[in-house]
Amino acid sequence: MTSQEKVDSLPFIDLRKQFLRLEPALREALLAAAGSAQYILGPQVRRLEEALAEYVGVRECVACANGTDALMLALLAWDVGPGEAVFCPAFTFFSTAEVVALRGATPIFVDVNPVTFNIDPASLEEMIGRVQREGLLVPRAVIPVDLFGLPYDYEAVARIADRHGLVILEDAAQGFGGVYGGRKAGSLGQVGATSFFPAKPLGCYGDGGAVFTNNVELADVIRSSRAHGTGGHRYEHIRLGLNSRLDTLQAAVLLVKLDAFPAELDARQEVALRYERALAGLVPSAPAVPGGLLSAWAQYTVRVPAERRAAIMEHMRGLGVPTMVYYPKCLHLQPVFASLGGRPGQLPQAEKAASEVMSLPMHPYLGPADQDRVVAALLEALEVAGR
Ligand SMILES: Cc1ncc(COP(=O)(O)O)c(C=O)c1O
């Protein structure tokens, strides 16, 4: 089998396909980075930061080691810590709240909108009121997430955040490329954080992340914090920080992939549209994108009946179609957060979503024939497992 045939035989694995398309440019960029011997914070990192800041439409971008650190660096820069409440959706990846607890602050979990899966502004308002009434914690920040690639409800959340003096840290780990009312994901808050984990809309060949902001002073603090809190020179430390630099090699990969990104984002829109047309009225719930928003389609996530989800996924696996559940357990019910008092039934929409969601194969190189296979497998699985 040639390498192209091997890739064609794996229709739902996109990363090899993407590599083959970009191979000449990637080879050149990787060899140049390796040959330069500037492996840490080489010139590619600064070039990437400038290109990313321009793409997102903000003044400053600080590249770092991963998306979790990008969130952490923002909380460090704001000195968020003990006695403070940080509001997070309950239905998201663990990192969103992990960084809050690592800083010694308290994550307060908020319910999500059943259509967008993103933080529900009404629930946010209610939780802020609850914290204020209890008087034990000071409301400090909110971390809305662009789940599955769809930007969160920025205007509604910003209104609430302004009213209560909260800073917004946008978790755009999945949202890079998404648009809200003409503004790019990553720019929808005082600080935005993204991830370049390989499976993200813009992924590198390992771990990577970035922080976005229009606040130049804050960006300087974040730049210092990503390298052990360095000051005027390399061995002067003016604050506690992390070792969270983006490798030069990863920056070189990302510069090539960023060039291809707009076309890939368009291709994702086409794939999503084909799913939408093929599944209309046939699955209990397909994703909906509110007016004025563009999803980066990090995932294409449908709902299926909770009690039949495992059987549906098993049937599809038998037909050669992989599916995934992002995320089967809400954050307020995670064992590590038990001391915060979360209990089942508390955040009904987040819990319902966790029990019903299922993500279908989604990537820019998913061709119509392979997509037809996914749709046929899903419909067959729904029939066999019962609707
Ligand atoms: C919503 C969300 N936040 C944060 C992260 C953390 O990113 P990373 O894996 O690069 O640390 C992820 C990645 O999985 C994510 O999906």
Short mmCIF file of C-alpha atoms and ligand atoms in Angstrom, two decimals:
data_model
loop_
_atom_site.label_atom_id
_atom_site.label_comp_id
_atom_site.label_asym_id
_atom_site.label_seq_id
_atom_site.Cartn_x
_atom_site.Cartn_y
_atom_site.Cartn_z
CA MET A 1 0.00 0.00 0.00
CA THR A 2 1.36 3.47 -0.81
CA SER A 3 1.21 6.09 1.90
CA GLN A 4 -1.59 7.86 -0.01
CA GLU A 5 -3.61 4.62 -0.15
CA LYS A 6 -3.04 4.10 3.56
CA VAL A 7 -4.41 7.56 4.27
CA ASP A 8 -7.39 7.03 1.98
CA SER A 9 -8.20 3.85 3.87
CA LEU A 10 -8.55 5.91 7.06
CA PRO A 11 -11.30 8.31 6.02
CA PHE A 12 -11.94 9.66 9.50
CA ILE A 13 -8.32 10.39 10.42
CA ASP A 14 -7.57 13.87 9.18
CA LEU A 15 -4.12 14.68 10.52
CA ARG A 16 -2.19 12.44 8.12
CA LYS A 17 -4.22 13.81 5.20
CA GLN A 18 -3.48 17.35 6.22
CA PHE A 19 0.23 16.55 6.64
CA LEU A 20 0.44 15.11 3.12
CA ARG A 21 -1.18 18.22 1.63
CA LEU A 22 1.17 20.57 3.43
CA GLU A 23 4.22 18.31 3.36
CA PRO A 24 6.62 20.38 1.19
CA ALA A 25 6.07 23.58 3.17
CA LEU A 26 6.19 21.73 6.48
CA ARG A 27 9.43 19.97 5.60
CA GLU A 28 11.06 23.25 4.68
CA ALA A 29 9.83 25.03 7.80
CA LEU A 30 10.78 22.20 10.17
CA LEU A 31 14.24 21.77 8.70
CA ALA A 32 14.88 25.51 8.82
CA ALA A 33 13.85 25.62 12.50
CA ALA A 34 15.94 22.55 13.33
CA GLY A 35 18.93 23.91 11.42
CA SER A 36 18.77 27.30 13.13
CA ALA A 37 19.40 25.69 16.54
CA GLN A 38 17.22 28.37 18.18
CA TYR A 39 14.90 25.80 19.68
CA ILE A 40 13.51 27.93 22.50
CA LEU A 41 11.76 31.21 21.62
CA GLY A 42 13.32 31.31 18.17
CA PRO A 43 12.24 33.99 15.66
CA GLN A 44 9.37 31.77 14.42
CA VAL A 45 7.65 32.18 17.80
CA ARG A 46 7.57 35.98 17.54
CA ARG A 47 6.46 35.77 13.88
CA LEU A 48 3.69 33.41 14.86
CA GLU A 49 2.57 35.68 17.70
CA GLU A 50 2.32 38.61 15.29
CA ALA A 51 0.41 36.57 12.72
CA LEU A 52 -1.98 35.19 15.35
CA ALA A 53 -2.62 38.62 16.88
CA GLU A 54 -3.45 39.96 13.43
CA TYR A 55 -5.72 37.02 12.64
CA VAL A 56 -7.63 37.32 15.92
CA GLY A 57 -7.69 41.13 15.71
CA VAL A 58 -5.99 41.97 19.02
CA ARG A 59 -2.85 43.94 19.88
CA GLU A 60 -1.00 41.20 21.71
CA CYS A 61 -0.51 37.46 21.48
CA VAL A 62 1.74 35.46 23.79
CA ALA A 63 2.41 31.90 22.66
CA CYS A 64 2.81 29.29 25.38
CA ALA A 65 3.13 25.56 26.01
CA ASN A 66 -0.57 24.52 25.89
CA GLY A 67 -4.13 25.76 26.28
CA THR A 68 -4.31 24.94 29.98
CA ASP A 69 -1.27 27.13 30.65
CA ALA A 70 -2.80 29.88 28.50
CA LEU A 71 -5.75 29.99 30.92
CA MET A 72 -3.41 29.73 33.91
CA LEU A 73 -1.20 32.57 32.67
CA ALA A 74 -4.22 34.89 32.53
CA LEU A 75 -5.27 33.99 36.07
CA LEU A 76 -1.67 34.48 37.26
CA ALA A 77 -1.48 37.88 35.59
CA TRP A 78 -4.71 38.97 37.31
CA ASP A 79 -3.50 37.38 40.58
CA VAL A 80 -6.77 35.47 40.92
CA GLY A 81 -6.59 33.44 44.10
CA PRO A 82 -8.08 32.31 47.42
CA GLY A 83 -11.35 33.90 48.48
CA GLU A 84 -12.37 34.64 44.90
CA ALA A 85 -15.11 33.05 42.81
CA VAL A 86 -14.56 32.28 39.13
CA PHE A 87 -17.64 31.27 37.16
CA CYS A 88 -17.25 28.41 34.64
CA PRO A 89 -19.72 26.38 32.60
CA ALA A 90 -20.27 22.91 34.07
CA PHE A 91 -20.19 21.31 30.61
CA THR A 92 -16.66 21.75 29.26
CA PHE A 93 -13.22 20.17 29.35
CA PHE A 94 -11.69 19.89 32.82
CA SER A 95 -8.95 22.50 32.25
CA THR A 96 -11.43 25.39 32.34
CA ALA A 97 -11.99 24.89 36.07
CA GLU A 98 -8.78 23.05 36.94
CA VAL A 99 -6.71 26.23 36.59
CA VAL A 100 -9.10 28.12 38.87
CA ALA A 101 -8.75 25.54 41.64
CA LEU A 102 -4.97 25.32 41.12
CA ARG A 103 -4.80 29.05 41.84
CA GLY A 104 -6.68 28.47 45.10
CA ALA A 105 -9.76 30.31 43.84
CA THR A 106 -13.19 28.63 43.81
CA PRO A 107 -14.83 27.54 40.56
CA ILE A 108 -18.56 28.20 40.63
CA PHE A 109 -20.30 26.04 38.06
CA VAL A 110 -22.94 27.50 35.78
CA ASP A 111 -25.55 25.76 33.63
CA VAL A 112 -25.46 25.83 29.83
CA ASN A 113 -27.81 26.78 27.02
CA PRO A 114 -29.39 23.58 25.65
CA VAL A 115 -29.05 24.69 22.01
CA THR A 116 -25.53 26.13 21.94
CA PHE A 117 -24.07 24.10 24.85
CA ASN A 118 -22.39 27.34 25.97
CA ILE A 119 -22.67 29.16 29.30
CA ASP A 120 -26.24 30.25 30.04
CA PRO A 121 -26.29 33.98 30.92
CA ALA A 122 -29.40 33.58 33.12
CA SER A 123 -27.70 30.84 35.14
CA LEU A 124 -24.54 32.99 35.39
CA GLU A 125 -26.58 35.87 36.80
CA GLU A 126 -28.23 33.54 39.28
CA MET A 127 -24.92 32.06 40.46
CA ILE A 128 -23.33 35.50 40.89
CA GLY A 129 -26.35 36.51 43.00
CA ARG A 130 -25.98 33.37 45.09
CA VAL A 131 -22.29 34.03 45.76
CA GLN A 132 -23.02 37.64 46.67
CA ARG A 133 -25.80 36.64 49.08
CA GLU A 134 -23.62 34.01 50.77
CA GLY A 135 -20.87 36.62 51.19
CA LEU A 136 -18.05 34.06 51.47
CA LEU A 137 -16.33 34.69 48.15
CA VAL A 138 -15.67 37.74 46.02
CA PRO A 139 -16.92 37.30 42.41
CA ARG A 140 -13.84 37.97 40.28
CA ALA A 141 -13.93 36.42 36.81
CA VAL A 142 -15.95 34.38 34.35
CA ILE A 143 -14.48 31.84 31.92
CA PRO A 144 -16.99 31.32 29.10
CA VAL A 145 -16.03 28.55 26.68
CA ASP A 146 -16.51 28.41 22.89
CA LEU A 147 -17.59 24.81 23.10
CA PHE A 148 -17.27 22.64 19.98
CA GLY A 149 -16.05 25.75 18.12
CA LEU A 150 -19.10 27.98 18.63
CA PRO A 151 -18.37 31.37 20.23
CA TYR A 152 -20.24 31.95 23.50
CA ASP A 153 -22.98 34.55 23.91
CA TYR A 154 -20.52 37.42 24.28
CA GLU A 155 -22.93 40.36 24.53
CA ALA A 156 -25.12 38.83 27.21
CA VAL A 157 -22.16 37.62 29.28
CA ALA A 158 -20.25 40.92 28.89
CA ARG A 159 -23.29 42.88 30.12
CA ILE A 160 -23.46 40.73 33.26
CA ALA A 161 -19.69 40.79 33.77
CA ASP A 162 -19.61 44.59 33.47
CA ARG A 163 -22.48 45.00 35.89
CA HIS A 164 -20.73 42.89 38.53
CA GLY A 165 -17.14 43.98 37.85
CA LEU A 166 -15.97 40.58 36.60
CA VAL A 167 -13.16 40.12 34.12
CA ILE A 168 -13.81 37.78 31.17
CA LEU A 169 -11.28 35.10 30.24
CA GLU A 170 -12.53 33.53 27.01
CA ASP A 171 -11.63 29.84 26.77
CA ALA A 172 -11.24 29.68 22.99
CA ALA A 173 -9.35 26.36 23.05
CA GLN A 174 -11.95 24.94 20.67
CA GLY A 175 -13.14 28.22 19.21
CA PHE A 176 -10.11 29.46 17.23
CA GLY A 177 -11.46 30.60 13.86
CA GLY A 178 -15.00 31.16 15.18
CA VAL A 179 -16.64 34.56 14.74
CA TYR A 180 -19.11 36.52 16.87
CA GLY A 181 -20.64 39.61 15.24
CA GLY A 182 -17.52 40.24 13.14
CA ARG A 183 -15.12 39.62 16.04
CA LYS A 184 -12.90 36.55 16.12
CA ALA A 185 -12.89 34.03 18.94
CA GLY A 186 -9.98 34.80 21.25
CA SER A 187 -10.88 38.51 21.25
CA LEU A 188 -14.18 38.09 23.14
CA GLY A 189 -13.03 39.11 26.60
CA GLN A 190 -10.26 41.03 28.36
CA VAL A 191 -8.12 37.95 27.69
CA GLY A 192 -8.60 34.97 25.37
CA ALA A 193 -6.83 31.63 25.62
CA THR A 194 -6.50 28.99 22.94
CA SER A 195 -4.96 25.55 22.44
CA PHE A 196 -3.00 24.12 19.53
CA PHE A 197 -3.44 20.51 20.66
CA PRO A 198 -3.32 18.47 17.41
CA ALA A 199 -7.08 17.83 17.28
CA LYS A 200 -8.04 21.51 17.67
CA PRO A 201 -9.13 23.56 14.62
CA LEU A 202 -5.57 24.97 14.42
CA GLY A 203 -3.37 22.21 15.79
CA CYS A 204 0.39 21.76 16.01
CA TYR A 205 2.43 18.55 16.23
CA GLY A 206 2.47 18.32 20.00
CA ASP A 207 1.24 20.73 22.67
CA GLY A 208 0.89 24.45 22.18
CA GLY A 209 -1.28 27.38 23.22
CA ALA A 210 -1.63 31.15 23.10
CA VAL A 211 -3.01 34.07 25.07
CA PHE A 212 -4.66 37.07 23.37
CA THR A 213 -5.31 40.53 24.76
CA ASN A 214 -5.50 44.20 23.86
CA ASN A 215 -3.88 45.08 27.18
CA VAL A 216 -0.18 45.68 26.50
CA GLU A 217 0.86 45.82 30.18
CA LEU A 218 -0.96 42.57 30.91
CA ALA A 219 0.71 40.93 27.89
CA ASP A 220 4.11 41.97 29.30
CA VAL A 221 3.27 40.29 32.61
CA ILE A 222 2.10 37.15 30.77
CA ARG A 223 5.29 37.13 28.67
CA SER A 224 7.34 37.27 31.86
CA SER A 225 5.17 34.62 33.58
CA ARG A 226 5.54 32.12 30.76
CA ALA A 227 9.33 32.13 31.39
CA HIS A 228 9.63 31.80 35.17
CA GLY A 229 8.63 35.39 35.89
CA THR A 230 11.78 36.83 34.36
CA GLY A 231 12.46 40.55 34.65
CA GLY A 232 15.07 42.70 32.92
CA HIS A 233 17.34 39.77 32.17
CA ARG A 234 17.20 36.01 32.01
CA TYR A 235 18.28 35.28 35.57
CA GLU A 236 16.34 38.04 37.29
CA HIS A 237 12.94 36.88 38.54
CA ILE A 238 10.37 39.49 39.52
CA ARG A 239 7.38 37.16 39.97
CA LEU A 240 6.56 33.46 40.17
CA GLY A 241 5.73 32.00 36.80
CA LEU A 242 5.76 28.83 34.75
CA ASN A 243 7.99 27.17 32.20
CA SER A 244 5.46 27.57 29.44
CA ARG A 245 7.19 28.54 26.23
CA LEU A 246 6.04 27.36 22.82
CA ASP A 247 8.76 25.36 21.03
CA THR A 248 10.27 26.97 17.95
CA LEU A 249 9.51 23.76 16.03
CA GLN A 250 5.81 24.01 16.92
CA ALA A 251 5.75 27.67 15.92
CA ALA A 252 7.26 26.69 12.56
CA VAL A 253 4.50 24.10 12.05
CA LEU A 254 1.82 26.57 13.09
CA LEU A 255 3.03 29.26 10.68
CA VAL A 256 2.54 26.82 7.80
CA LYS A 257 -0.81 25.62 9.11
CA LEU A 258 -2.07 29.15 9.74
CA ASP A 259 -1.62 29.88 6.02
CA ALA A 260 -3.83 26.91 5.20
CA PHE A 261 -6.29 27.66 8.00
CA PRO A 262 -8.80 29.98 6.22
CA ALA A 263 -9.36 27.38 3.48
CA GLU A 264 -9.68 24.63 6.09
CA LEU A 265 -12.20 26.71 8.02
CA ASP A 266 -14.25 27.10 4.83
CA ALA A 267 -14.04 23.34 4.28
CA ARG A 268 -15.33 22.76 7.82
CA GLN A 269 -18.34 25.00 7.03
CA GLU A 270 -19.09 22.85 4.00
CA VAL A 271 -18.83 19.62 5.97
CA ALA A 272 -21.15 21.05 8.64
CA LEU A 273 -23.65 22.17 6.01
CA ARG A 274 -23.67 18.72 4.42
CA TYR A 275 -24.34 17.15 7.83
CA GLU A 276 -27.10 19.67 8.50
CA ARG A 277 -28.84 18.89 5.21
CA ALA A 278 -28.43 15.13 5.53
CA LEU A 279 -29.60 14.95 9.13
CA ALA A 280 -32.44 17.53 9.08
CA GLY A 281 -35.40 16.04 10.91
CA LEU A 282 -33.70 12.66 11.26
CA VAL A 283 -31.75 13.01 14.50
CA PRO A 284 -33.27 14.28 17.74
CA SER A 285 -31.00 17.34 17.70
CA ALA A 286 -28.32 18.62 15.35
CA PRO A 287 -26.19 21.70 16.15
CA ALA A 288 -27.65 25.15 15.52
CA VAL A 289 -25.56 28.27 14.97
CA PRO A 290 -27.24 31.52 16.13
CA GLY A 291 -27.37 34.42 13.64
CA GLY A 292 -24.19 36.50 13.37
CA LEU A 293 -21.99 33.66 14.59
CA LEU A 294 -19.62 31.36 12.75
CA SER A 295 -18.54 28.12 14.35
CA ALA A 296 -15.00 26.80 13.92
CA TRP A 297 -16.61 23.34 14.03
CA ALA A 298 -14.03 21.81 16.31
CA GLN A 299 -16.68 19.11 16.74
CA TYR A 300 -20.00 18.25 15.10
CA THR A 301 -22.11 17.19 18.06
CA VAL A 302 -25.63 15.78 17.96
CA ARG A 303 -27.91 14.57 20.74
CA VAL A 304 -29.25 11.05 20.91
CA PRO A 305 -31.43 9.46 23.61
CA ALA A 306 -29.28 9.01 26.72
CA GLU A 307 -30.30 5.43 27.39
CA ARG A 308 -29.45 4.41 23.81
CA ARG A 309 -26.24 6.35 23.29
CA ALA A 310 -23.85 3.52 24.14
CA ALA A 311 -25.69 1.11 21.81
CA ILE A 312 -25.75 3.68 18.98
CA MET A 313 -22.02 4.31 19.32
CA GLU A 314 -21.30 0.59 19.46
CA HIS A 315 -23.35 -0.03 16.32
CA MET A 316 -21.57 2.78 14.47
CA ARG A 317 -18.18 1.44 15.60
CA GLY A 318 -19.20 -1.92 14.11
CA LEU A 319 -19.81 -0.11 10.81
CA GLY A 320 -16.36 1.45 10.97
CA VAL A 321 -17.49 4.93 12.02
CA PRO A 322 -15.87 6.33 15.18
CA THR A 323 -17.80 8.64 17.49
CA MET A 324 -16.84 10.32 20.75
CA VAL A 325 -18.55 11.75 23.82
CA TYR A 326 -17.30 15.18 24.82
CA TYR A 327 -17.93 15.24 27.85
CA PRO A 328 -19.64 12.41 29.73
CA LYS A 329 -19.33 13.93 33.22
CA CYS A 330 -20.09 17.53 34.20
CA LEU A 331 -17.48 19.42 36.17
CA HIS A 332 -19.65 19.98 39.26
CA LEU A 333 -19.93 16.18 39.55
CA GLN A 334 -16.21 15.43 39.17
CA PRO A 335 -14.78 13.62 42.20
CA VAL A 336 -12.00 16.16 42.63
CA PHE A 337 -14.59 18.93 43.12
CA ALA A 338 -16.75 16.93 45.59
CA SER A 339 -15.86 19.31 48.42
CA LEU A 340 -17.63 22.11 46.52
CA GLY A 341 -20.94 20.34 47.14
CA GLY A 342 -22.05 19.64 43.56
CA ARG A 343 -24.89 17.11 43.29
CA PRO A 344 -26.89 15.54 40.45
CA GLY A 345 -29.87 17.60 39.36
CA GLN A 346 -28.22 20.90 40.25
CA LEU A 347 -27.41 22.01 36.69
CA PRO A 348 -30.01 20.18 34.61
CA GLN A 349 -29.09 21.34 31.11
CA ALA A 350 -25.40 20.58 31.55
CA GLU A 351 -26.22 17.14 32.95
CA LYS A 352 -28.71 16.38 30.17
CA ALA A 353 -26.13 17.40 27.56
CA ALA A 354 -23.47 15.17 29.16
CA SER A 355 -25.84 12.21 28.96
CA GLU A 356 -27.02 12.80 25.36
CA VAL A 357 -24.19 14.25 23.26
CA MET A 358 -22.25 12.35 20.65
CA SER A 359 -19.70 13.84 18.26
CA LEU A 360 -19.45 12.65 14.66
CA PRO A 361 -16.27 12.63 12.56
CA MET A 362 -15.53 16.25 11.59
CA HIS A 363 -12.49 17.58 9.79
CA PRO A 364 -11.76 19.71 6.72
CA TYR A 365 -10.80 16.73 4.57
CA LEU A 366 -13.94 14.67 5.17
CA GLY A 367 -15.23 14.01 1.66
CA PRO A 368 -18.92 13.67 0.69
CA ALA A 369 -18.73 9.88 0.21
CA ASP A 370 -17.19 9.33 3.66
CA GLN A 371 -19.71 11.69 5.15
CA ASP A 372 -22.54 9.72 3.52
CA ARG A 373 -21.13 6.66 5.29
CA VAL A 374 -21.29 8.47 8.64
CA VAL A 375 -24.87 9.59 8.05
CA ALA A 376 -25.98 6.13 6.87
CA ALA A 377 -24.31 4.52 9.90
CA LEU A 378 -25.98 6.97 12.27
CA LEU A 379 -29.42 6.42 10.75
CA GLU A 380 -28.98 2.65 10.82
CA ALA A 381 -27.79 2.79 14.44
CA LEU A 382 -30.79 4.93 15.40
CA GLU A 383 -33.11 2.36 13.78
CA VAL A 384 -31.40 -0.64 15.34
CA ALA A 385 -30.95 0.88 18.79
CA GLY A 386 -34.38 2.55 18.68
CA ARG A 387 -35.01 6.28 18.61
C1 LIG B 1 -12.41 23.86 26.38
C2 LIG B 1 -10.96 23.55 26.59
N1 LIG B 1 -10.24 24.28 27.44
C3 LIG B 1 -8.94 24.07 27.64
C4 LIG B 1 -8.28 23.06 26.98
C5 LIG B 1 -6.84 22.81 27.30
O1 LIG B 1 -5.99 22.83 26.22
P1 LIG B 1 -4.63 21.97 26.24
O2 LIG B 1 -5.00 20.53 26.04
O3 LIG B 1 -3.84 22.53 25.11
O4 LIG B 1 -3.98 22.21 27.55
C6 LIG B 1 -8.98 22.26 26.07
C7 LIG B 1 -8.28 21.18 25.33
O5 LIG B 1 -8.62 20.05 25.31
C8 LIG B 1 -10.36 22.49 25.88
O6 LIG B 1 -11.07 21.75 25.02
#
